[in-house]
mmCIF file of C-alpha atoms in Angstrom:
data_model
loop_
_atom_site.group_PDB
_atom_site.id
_atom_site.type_symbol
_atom_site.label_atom_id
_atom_site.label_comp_id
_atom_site.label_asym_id
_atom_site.label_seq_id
_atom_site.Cartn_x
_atom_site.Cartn_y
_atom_site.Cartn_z
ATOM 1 C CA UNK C 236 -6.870 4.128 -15.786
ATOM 2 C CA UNK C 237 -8.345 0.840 -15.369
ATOM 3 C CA UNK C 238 -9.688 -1.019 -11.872
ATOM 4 C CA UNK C 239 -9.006 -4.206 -10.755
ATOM 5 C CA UNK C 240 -11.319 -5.198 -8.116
ATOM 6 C CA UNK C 241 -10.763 -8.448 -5.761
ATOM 7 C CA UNK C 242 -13.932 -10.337 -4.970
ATOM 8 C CA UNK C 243 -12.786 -13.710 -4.351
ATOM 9 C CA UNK C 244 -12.410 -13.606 0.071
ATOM 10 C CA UNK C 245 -15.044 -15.520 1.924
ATOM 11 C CA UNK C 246 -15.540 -13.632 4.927
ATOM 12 C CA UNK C 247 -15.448 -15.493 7.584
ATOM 13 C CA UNK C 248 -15.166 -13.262 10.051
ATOM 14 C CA UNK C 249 -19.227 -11.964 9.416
ATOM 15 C CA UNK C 250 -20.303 -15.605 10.181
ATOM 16 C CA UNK C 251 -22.825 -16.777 10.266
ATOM 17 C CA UNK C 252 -24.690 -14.093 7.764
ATOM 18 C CA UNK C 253 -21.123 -14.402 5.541
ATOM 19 C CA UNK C 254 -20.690 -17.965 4.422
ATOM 20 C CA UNK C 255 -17.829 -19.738 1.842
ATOM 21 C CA UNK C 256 -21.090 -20.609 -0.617
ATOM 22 C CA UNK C 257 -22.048 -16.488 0.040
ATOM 23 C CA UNK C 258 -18.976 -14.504 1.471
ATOM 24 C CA UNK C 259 -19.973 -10.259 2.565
ATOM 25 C CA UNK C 260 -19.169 -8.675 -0.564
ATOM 26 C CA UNK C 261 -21.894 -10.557 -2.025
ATOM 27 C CA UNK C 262 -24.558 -9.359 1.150
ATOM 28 C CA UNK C 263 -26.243 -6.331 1.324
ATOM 29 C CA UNK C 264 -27.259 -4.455 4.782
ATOM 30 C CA UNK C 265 -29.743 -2.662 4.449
ATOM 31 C CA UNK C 266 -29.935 -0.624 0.924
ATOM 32 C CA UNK C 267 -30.086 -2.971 -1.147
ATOM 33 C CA UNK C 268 -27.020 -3.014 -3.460
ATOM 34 C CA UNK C 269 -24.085 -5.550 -2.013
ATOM 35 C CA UNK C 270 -20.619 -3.940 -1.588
ATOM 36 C CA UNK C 271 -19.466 -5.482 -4.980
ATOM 37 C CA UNK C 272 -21.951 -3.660 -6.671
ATOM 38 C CA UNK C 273 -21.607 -0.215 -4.552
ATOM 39 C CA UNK C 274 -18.038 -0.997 -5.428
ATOM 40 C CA UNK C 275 -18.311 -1.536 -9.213
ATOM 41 C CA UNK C 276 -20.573 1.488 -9.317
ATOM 42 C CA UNK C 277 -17.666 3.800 -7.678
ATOM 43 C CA UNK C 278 -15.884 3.362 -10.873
ATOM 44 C CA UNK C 279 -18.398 4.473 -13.261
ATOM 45 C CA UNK C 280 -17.155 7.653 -14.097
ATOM 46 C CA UNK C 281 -14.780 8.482 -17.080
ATOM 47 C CA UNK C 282 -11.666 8.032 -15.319
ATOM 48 C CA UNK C 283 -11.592 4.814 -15.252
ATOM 49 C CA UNK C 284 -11.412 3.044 -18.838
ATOM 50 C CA UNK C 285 -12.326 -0.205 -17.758
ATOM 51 C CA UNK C 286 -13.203 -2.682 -14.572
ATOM 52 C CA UNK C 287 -12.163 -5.908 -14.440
ATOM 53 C CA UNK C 288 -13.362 -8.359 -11.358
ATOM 54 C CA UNK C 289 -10.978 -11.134 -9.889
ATOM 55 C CA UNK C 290 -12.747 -14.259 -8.239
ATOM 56 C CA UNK C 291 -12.801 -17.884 -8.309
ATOM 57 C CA UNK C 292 -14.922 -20.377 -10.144
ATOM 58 C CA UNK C 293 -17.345 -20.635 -7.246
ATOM 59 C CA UNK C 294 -18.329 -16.935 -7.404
ATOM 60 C CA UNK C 295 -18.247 -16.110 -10.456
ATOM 61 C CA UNK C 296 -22.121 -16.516 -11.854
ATOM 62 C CA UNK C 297 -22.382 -14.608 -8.322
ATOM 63 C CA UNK C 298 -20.102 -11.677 -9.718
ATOM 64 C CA UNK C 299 -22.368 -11.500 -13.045
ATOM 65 C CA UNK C 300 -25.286 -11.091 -11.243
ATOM 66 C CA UNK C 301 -23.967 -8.136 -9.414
ATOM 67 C CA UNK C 302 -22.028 -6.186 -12.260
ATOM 68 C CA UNK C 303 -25.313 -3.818 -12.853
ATOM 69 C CA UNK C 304 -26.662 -3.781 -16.505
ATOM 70 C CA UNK C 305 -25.610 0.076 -17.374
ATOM 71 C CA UNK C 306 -21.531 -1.462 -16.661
ATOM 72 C CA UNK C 307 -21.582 -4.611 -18.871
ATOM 73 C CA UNK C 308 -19.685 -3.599 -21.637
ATOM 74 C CA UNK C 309 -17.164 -1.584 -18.822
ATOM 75 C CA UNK C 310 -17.019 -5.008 -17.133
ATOM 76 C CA UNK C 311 -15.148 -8.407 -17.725
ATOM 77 C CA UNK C 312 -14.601 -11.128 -14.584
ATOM 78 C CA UNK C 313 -11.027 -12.881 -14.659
ATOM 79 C CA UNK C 314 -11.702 -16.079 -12.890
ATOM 80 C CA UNK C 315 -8.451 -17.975 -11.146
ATOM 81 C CA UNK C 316 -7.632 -20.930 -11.291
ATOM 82 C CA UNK C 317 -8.410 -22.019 -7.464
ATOM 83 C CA UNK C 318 -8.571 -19.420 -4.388
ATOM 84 C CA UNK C 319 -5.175 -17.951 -3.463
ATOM 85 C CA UNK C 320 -4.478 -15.342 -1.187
ATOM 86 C CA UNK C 321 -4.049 -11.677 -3.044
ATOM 87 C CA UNK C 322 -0.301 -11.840 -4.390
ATOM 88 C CA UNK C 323 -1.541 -14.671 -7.116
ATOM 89 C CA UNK C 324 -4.575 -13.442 -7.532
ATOM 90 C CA UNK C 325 -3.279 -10.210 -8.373
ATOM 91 C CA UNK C 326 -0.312 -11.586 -10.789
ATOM 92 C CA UNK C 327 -2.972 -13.906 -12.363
ATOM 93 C CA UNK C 328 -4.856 -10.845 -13.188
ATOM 94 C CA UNK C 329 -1.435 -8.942 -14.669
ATOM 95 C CA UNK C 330 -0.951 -11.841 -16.742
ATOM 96 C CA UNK C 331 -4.221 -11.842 -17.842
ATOM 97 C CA UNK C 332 -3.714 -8.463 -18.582
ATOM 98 C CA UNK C 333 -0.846 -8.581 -20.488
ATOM 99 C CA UNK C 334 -1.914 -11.259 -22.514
ATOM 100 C CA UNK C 335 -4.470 -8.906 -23.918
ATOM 101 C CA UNK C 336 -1.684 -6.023 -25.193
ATOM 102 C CA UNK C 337 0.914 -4.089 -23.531
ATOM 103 C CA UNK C 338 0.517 -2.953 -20.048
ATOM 104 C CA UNK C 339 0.422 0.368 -20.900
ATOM 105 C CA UNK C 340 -1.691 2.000 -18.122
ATOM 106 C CA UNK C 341 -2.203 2.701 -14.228
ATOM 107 C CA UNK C 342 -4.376 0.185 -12.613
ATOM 108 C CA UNK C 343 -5.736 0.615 -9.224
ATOM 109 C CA UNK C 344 -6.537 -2.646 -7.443
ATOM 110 C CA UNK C 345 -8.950 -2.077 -4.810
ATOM 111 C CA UNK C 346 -11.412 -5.302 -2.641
ATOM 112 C CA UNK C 347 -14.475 -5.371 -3.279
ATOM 113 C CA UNK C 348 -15.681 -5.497 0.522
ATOM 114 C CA UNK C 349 -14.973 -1.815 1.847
ATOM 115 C CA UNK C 350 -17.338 1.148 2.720
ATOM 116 C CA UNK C 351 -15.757 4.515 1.498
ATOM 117 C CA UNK C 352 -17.285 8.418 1.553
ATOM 118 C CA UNK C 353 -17.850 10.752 0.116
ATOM 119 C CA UNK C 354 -17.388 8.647 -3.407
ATOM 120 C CA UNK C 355 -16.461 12.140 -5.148
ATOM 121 C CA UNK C 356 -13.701 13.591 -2.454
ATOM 122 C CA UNK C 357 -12.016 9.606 -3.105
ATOM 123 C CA UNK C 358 -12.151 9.822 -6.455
ATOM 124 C CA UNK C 359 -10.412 13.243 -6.985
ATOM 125 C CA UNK C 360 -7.869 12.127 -4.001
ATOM 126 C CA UNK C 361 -7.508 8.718 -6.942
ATOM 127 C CA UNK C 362 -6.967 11.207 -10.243
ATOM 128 C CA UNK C 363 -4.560 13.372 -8.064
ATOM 129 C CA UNK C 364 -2.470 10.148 -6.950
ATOM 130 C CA UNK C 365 -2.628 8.874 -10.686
ATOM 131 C CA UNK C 366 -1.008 12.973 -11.401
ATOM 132 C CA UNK C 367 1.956 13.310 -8.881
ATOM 133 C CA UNK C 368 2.462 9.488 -8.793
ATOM 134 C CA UNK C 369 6.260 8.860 -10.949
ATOM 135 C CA UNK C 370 5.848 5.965 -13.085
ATOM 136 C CA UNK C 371 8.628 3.657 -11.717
ATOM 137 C CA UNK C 372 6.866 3.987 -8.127
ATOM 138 C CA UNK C 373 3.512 2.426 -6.439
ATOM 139 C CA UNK C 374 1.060 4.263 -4.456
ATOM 140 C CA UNK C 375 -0.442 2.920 -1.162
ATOM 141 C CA UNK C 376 -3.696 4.835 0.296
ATOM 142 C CA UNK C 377 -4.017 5.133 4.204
ATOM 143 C CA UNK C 378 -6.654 6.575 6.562
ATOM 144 C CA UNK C 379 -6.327 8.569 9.567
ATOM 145 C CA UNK C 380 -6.617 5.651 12.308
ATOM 146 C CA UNK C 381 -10.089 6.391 14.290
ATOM 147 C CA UNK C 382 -9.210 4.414 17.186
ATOM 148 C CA UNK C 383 -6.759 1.605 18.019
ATOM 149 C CA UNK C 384 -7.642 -1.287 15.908
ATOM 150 C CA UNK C 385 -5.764 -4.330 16.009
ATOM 151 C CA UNK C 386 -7.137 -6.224 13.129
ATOM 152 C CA UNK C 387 -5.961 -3.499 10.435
ATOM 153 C CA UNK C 388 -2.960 -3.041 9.094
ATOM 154 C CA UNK C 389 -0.612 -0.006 10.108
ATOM 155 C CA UNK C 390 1.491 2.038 7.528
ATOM 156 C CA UNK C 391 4.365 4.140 9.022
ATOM 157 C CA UNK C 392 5.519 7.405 6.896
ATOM 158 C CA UNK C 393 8.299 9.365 7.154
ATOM 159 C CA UNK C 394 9.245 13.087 6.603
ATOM 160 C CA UNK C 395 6.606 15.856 6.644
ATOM 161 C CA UNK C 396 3.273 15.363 5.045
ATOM 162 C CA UNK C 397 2.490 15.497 1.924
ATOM 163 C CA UNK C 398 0.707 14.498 -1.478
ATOM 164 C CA UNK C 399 2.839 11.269 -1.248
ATOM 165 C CA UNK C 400 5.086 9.979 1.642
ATOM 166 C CA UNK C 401 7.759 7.872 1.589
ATOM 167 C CA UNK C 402 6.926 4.290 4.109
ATOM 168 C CA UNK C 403 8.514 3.895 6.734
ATOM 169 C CA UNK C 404 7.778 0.262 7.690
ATOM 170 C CA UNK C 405 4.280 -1.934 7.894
ATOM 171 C CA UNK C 406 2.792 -3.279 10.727
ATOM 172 C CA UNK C 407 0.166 -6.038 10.404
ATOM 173 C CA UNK C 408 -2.198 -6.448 13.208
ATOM 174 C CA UNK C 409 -0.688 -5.529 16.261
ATOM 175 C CA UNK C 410 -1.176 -5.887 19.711
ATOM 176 C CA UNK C 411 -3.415 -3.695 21.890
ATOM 177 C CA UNK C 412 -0.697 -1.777 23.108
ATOM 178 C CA UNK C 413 0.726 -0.983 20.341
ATOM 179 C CA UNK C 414 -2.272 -0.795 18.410
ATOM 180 C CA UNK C 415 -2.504 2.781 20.762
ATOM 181 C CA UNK C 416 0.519 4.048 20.107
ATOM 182 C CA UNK C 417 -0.164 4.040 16.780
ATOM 183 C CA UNK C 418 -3.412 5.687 17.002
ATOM 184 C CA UNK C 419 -1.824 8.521 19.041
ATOM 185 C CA UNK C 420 0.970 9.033 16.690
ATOM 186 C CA UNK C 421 0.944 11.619 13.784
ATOM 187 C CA UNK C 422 2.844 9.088 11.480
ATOM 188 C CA UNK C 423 0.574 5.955 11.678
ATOM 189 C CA UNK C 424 -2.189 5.364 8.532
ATOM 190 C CA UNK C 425 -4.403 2.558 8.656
ATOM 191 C CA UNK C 426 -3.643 0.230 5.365
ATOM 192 C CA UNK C 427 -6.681 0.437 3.305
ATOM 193 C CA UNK C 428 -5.254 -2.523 1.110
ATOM 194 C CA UNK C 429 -6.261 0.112 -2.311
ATOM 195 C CA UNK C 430 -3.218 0.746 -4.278
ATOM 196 C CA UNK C 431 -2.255 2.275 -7.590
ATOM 197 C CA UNK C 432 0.756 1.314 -9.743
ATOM 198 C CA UNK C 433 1.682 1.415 -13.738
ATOM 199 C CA UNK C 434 0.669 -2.128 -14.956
ATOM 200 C CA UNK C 435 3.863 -2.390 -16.540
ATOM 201 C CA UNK C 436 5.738 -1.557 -12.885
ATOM 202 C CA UNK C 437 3.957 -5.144 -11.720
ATOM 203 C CA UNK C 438 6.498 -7.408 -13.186
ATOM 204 C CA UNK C 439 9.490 -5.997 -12.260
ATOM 205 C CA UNK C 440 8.201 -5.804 -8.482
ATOM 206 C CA UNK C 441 7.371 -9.657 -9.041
ATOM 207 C CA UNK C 442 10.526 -10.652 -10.553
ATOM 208 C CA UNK C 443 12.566 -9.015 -8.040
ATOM 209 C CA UNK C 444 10.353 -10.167 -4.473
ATOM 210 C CA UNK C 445 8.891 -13.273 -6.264
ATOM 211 C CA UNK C 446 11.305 -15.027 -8.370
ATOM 212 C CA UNK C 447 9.293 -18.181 -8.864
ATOM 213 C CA UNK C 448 6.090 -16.694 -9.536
ATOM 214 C CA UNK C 449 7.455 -14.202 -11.942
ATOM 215 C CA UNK C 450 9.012 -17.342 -13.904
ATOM 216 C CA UNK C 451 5.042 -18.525 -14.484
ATOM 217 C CA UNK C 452 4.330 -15.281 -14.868
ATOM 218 C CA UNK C 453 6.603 -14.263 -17.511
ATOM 219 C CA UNK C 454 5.649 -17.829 -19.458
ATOM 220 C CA UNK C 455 1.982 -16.996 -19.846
ATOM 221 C CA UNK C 456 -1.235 -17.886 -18.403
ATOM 222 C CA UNK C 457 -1.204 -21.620 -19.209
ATOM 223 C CA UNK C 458 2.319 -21.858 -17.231
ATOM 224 C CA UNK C 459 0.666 -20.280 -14.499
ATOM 225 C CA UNK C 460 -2.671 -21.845 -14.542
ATOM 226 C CA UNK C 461 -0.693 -25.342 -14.216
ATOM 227 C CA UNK C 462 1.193 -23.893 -11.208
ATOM 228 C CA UNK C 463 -1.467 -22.143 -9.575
ATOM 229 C CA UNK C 464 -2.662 -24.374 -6.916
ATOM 230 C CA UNK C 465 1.135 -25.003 -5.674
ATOM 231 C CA UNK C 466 1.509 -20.930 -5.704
ATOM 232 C CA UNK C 467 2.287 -19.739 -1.955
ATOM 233 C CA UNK C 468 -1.035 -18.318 -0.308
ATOM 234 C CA UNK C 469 0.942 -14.946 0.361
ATOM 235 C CA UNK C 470 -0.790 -11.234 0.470
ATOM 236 C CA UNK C 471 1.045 -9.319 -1.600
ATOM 237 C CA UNK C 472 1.917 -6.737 1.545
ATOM 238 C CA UNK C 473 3.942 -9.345 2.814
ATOM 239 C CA UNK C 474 5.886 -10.027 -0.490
ATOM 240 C CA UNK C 475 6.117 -7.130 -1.967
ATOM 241 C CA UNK C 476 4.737 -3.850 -0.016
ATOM 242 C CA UNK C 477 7.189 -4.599 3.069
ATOM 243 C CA UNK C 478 10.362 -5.156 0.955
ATOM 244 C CA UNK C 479 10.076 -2.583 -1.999
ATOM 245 C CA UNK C 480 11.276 0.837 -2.014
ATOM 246 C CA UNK C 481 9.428 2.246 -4.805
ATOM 247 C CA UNK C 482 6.479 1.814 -2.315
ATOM 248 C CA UNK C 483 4.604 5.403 -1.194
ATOM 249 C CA UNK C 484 1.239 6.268 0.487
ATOM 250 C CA UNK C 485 -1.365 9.054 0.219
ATOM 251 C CA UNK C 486 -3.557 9.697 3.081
ATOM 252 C CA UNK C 487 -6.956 9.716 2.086
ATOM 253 C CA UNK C 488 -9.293 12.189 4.115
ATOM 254 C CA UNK C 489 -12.098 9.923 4.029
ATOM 255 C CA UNK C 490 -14.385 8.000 6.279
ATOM 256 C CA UNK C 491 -13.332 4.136 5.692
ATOM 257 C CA UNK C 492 -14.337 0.769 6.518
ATOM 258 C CA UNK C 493 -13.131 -2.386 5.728
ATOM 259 C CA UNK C 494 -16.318 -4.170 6.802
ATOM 260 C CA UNK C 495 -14.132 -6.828 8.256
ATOM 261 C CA UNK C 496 -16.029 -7.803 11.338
ATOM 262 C CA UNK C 497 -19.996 -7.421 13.181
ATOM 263 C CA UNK C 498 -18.384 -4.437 15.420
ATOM 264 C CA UNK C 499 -16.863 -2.597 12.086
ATOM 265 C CA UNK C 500 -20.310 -3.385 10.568
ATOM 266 C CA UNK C 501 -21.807 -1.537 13.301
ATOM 267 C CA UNK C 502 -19.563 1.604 13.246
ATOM 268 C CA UNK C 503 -20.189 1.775 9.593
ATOM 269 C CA UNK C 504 -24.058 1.671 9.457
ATOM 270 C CA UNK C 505 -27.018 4.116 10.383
ATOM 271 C CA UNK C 506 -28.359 3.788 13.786
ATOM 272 C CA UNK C 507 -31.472 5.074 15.358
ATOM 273 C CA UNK C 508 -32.172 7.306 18.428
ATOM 274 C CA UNK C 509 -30.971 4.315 20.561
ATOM 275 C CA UNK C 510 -27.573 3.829 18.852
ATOM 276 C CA UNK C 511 -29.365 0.685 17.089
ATOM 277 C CA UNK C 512 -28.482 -1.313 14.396
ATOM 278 C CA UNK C 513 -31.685 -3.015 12.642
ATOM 279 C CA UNK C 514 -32.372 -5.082 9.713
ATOM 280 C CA UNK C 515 -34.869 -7.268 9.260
ATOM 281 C CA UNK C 516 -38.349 -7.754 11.302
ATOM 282 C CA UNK C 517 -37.163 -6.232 14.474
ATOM 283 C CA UNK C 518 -39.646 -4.944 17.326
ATOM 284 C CA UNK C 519 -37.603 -3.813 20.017
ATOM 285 C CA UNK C 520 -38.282 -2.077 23.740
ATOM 286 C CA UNK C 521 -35.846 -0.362 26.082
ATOM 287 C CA UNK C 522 -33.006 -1.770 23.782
ATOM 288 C CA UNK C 523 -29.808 0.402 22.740
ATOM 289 C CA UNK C 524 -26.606 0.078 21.174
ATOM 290 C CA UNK C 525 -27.660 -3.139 19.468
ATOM 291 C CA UNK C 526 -26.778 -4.907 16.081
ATOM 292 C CA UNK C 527 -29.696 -7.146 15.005
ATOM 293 C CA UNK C 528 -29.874 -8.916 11.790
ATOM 294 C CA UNK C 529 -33.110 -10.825 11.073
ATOM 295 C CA UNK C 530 -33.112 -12.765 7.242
ATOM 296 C CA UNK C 531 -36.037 -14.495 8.014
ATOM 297 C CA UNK C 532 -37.747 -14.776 11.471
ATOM 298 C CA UNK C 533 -39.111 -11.844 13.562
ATOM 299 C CA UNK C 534 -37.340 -11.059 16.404
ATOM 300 C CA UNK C 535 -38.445 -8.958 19.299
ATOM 301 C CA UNK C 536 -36.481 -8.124 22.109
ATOM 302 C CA UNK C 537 -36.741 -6.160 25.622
ATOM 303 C CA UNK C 538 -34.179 -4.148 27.646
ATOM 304 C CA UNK C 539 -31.633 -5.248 26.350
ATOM 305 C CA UNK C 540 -28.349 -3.574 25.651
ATOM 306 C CA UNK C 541 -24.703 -3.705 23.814
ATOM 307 C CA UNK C 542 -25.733 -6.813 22.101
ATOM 308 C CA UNK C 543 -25.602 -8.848 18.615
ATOM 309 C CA UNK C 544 -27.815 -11.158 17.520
ATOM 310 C CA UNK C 545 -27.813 -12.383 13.659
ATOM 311 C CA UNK C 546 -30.392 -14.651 12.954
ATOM 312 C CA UNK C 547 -30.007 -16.982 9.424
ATOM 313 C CA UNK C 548 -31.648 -19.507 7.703
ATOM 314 C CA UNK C 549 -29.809 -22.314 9.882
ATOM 315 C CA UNK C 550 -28.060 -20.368 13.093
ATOM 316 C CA UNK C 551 -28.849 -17.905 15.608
ATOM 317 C CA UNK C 552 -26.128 -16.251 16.878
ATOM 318 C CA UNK C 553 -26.007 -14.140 20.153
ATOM 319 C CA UNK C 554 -23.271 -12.488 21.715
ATOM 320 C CA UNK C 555 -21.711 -9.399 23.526
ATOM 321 C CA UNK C 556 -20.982 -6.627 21.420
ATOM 322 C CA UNK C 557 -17.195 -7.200 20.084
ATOM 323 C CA UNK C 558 -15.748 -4.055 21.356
ATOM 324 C CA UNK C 559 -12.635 -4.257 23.280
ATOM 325 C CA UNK C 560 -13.284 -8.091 22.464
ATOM 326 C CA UNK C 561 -12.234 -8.638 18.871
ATOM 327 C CA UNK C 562 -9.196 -10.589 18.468
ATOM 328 C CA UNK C 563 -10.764 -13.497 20.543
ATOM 329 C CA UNK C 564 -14.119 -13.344 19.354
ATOM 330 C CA UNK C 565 -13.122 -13.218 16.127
ATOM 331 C CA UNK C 566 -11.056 -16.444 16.772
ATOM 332 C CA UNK C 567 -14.247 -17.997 17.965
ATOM 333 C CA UNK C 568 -16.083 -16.393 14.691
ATOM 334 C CA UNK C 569 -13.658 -18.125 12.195
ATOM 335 C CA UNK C 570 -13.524 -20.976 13.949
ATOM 336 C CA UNK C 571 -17.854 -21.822 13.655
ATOM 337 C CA UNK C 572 -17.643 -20.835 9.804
ATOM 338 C CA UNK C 573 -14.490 -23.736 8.952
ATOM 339 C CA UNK C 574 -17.271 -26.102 11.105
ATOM 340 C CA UNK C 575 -19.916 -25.568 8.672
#
């Protein structure tokens, strides 16, 4: 089995520690290894044959210098031709692929910007997939929803559970109210955007939900590479997840984290007696539930509580803790990083 991980997001919603020129999976918080590397690392082991890492030109010497020394030879960056959403990155990397030999093995495609444990439950839940999974079909992994998220994508199964479940339907980002529905049924998995498929199963999901891409596709990288930049900026949930039916899901029983956002950061990192979250030159008094983020200066607070503050080399930002708050702070998030 071979990996193909997708490093080429910016992260916007992090701002103002994630940048374009320095997007999350390139950040570290707190133990020193960025989630690329802790996510290049995860496939170590002998299962997988070989890792290759999607990005575009801008990142790439910033992909080398994470791929640690001990992986080189496992390692080799595929570099688009100009940032597309994950449906063309993902067929540029098939062609890529397939211009090497035969697709001839599973590949699991997995971002690069997640927080995942225990590594050793996920990887024998990714070897049993690989085991029951039938060659003409593609395996989805979901998570037990924790709460009712509405930035996360929903996957709906059907039938009883089991290894893998048939889908039912995808929901992307819903509202509040449905968002707890959702988290209250039995049937509803968060999307963990990991899946695993035969390499060779790619282009006949792309010729049948992407015609025009699988034309490019089918003609080689340099008939792709000169179509790239006119490629719709589709995920490849919307194209091809939501419309196939060779599509299944295995529920993962893992803790997971997309990183996507300050209050997921939060959740996802060690806190001290006072439900803090500290990095940097902090100094704090009667101050709890807090996420502070210092690169540079020292910052000391008092009595404070449910805050954020994330100071960089250029920006300070303070604000209310995001919970219950997301979709419009978020908004606000995205909208300071496109100013800079």
């Amino acid at each position: 089995m071979i990996v193909l991980v997708l490093a080429g997001g910016q992260g916007k919603r992090l701002w103002p520690l994630s940048r374009s020129s320095l997007p999350k999976q390139f950040l570290d918080f707190g133990d020193k290894k960025s989630l690329l590397k802790k996510t290049i690392e995860r496939f170590q082991g002998p299962l997988f044959s070989h890792i290759y890492i999607v990005t575009n030109q801008h990142y790439e010497l910033l992909v080398e210098k994470e791929i640690p020394t001990s992986l080189r030879e496992k390692c080799t960056i595929i570099v688009e031709p100009s940032s597309q959403n994950t449906l063309a990155a993902i067929a540029w990397s098939f062609c890529s692929l397939k211009e090497k030999g035969p697709l001839c093995d599973h590949v699991l495609v997995t971002p690069s910007d997640h927080d995942l444990k225990p590594v050793p439950l996920f990887l024998e839940e990714i070897a049993a997939a690989k085991k029951d999974l039938p060659k003409e079909k593609l395996a989805l992994f979901g998570v037990t929803p924790l709460y009712p998220e509405t930035d996360y994508g929903y996957i709906a199964t059907e039938g009883e559970e089991s290894s893998l479940m048939p889908v039912k339907r995808f929901i992307e980002k819903p509202s509040l109210r449905r968002a707890k529905k959702y988290f209250l049924a039995e049937n509803y998995l968060w999307n963990t955007g990991l899946f695993l498929l035969h390499s060779s199963l790619f282009p006949t999901l792309l010729k049948k939900h992407s015609p025009g891409m699988y034309t490019h596709f089918h003609a080689g990288l340099e008939a792709m590479e000169q179509r790239f930049s006119q490629f719709p900026a589709d995920s490849i949930e919307r194209v091809i997840f939501e419309h196939a039916s060779s599509v299944l899901v295995k529920k993962l029983p893992i803790s997971w984290s997309d990183m996507g956002s300050w209050e997921r950061m939060y959740a996802s990192l060690a806190k001290d007696e006072n439900g803090n979250v500290f990095q940097g030159n902090i100094r704090a008094e009667d101050t709890s539930s807090c996420l502070i983020f210092s690169e540079k200066k020292s910052i000391c607070t008092i009595g404070l509580e449910n805050l954020m503050i994330i100071e960089t080399n250029d920006t300070i930002f303070v604000s209310k803790r995001l919970e219950g708050k997301s979709a419009q702070t978020l908004s606000l998030l995205k909208k300071h990083s496109e100013a800079l």
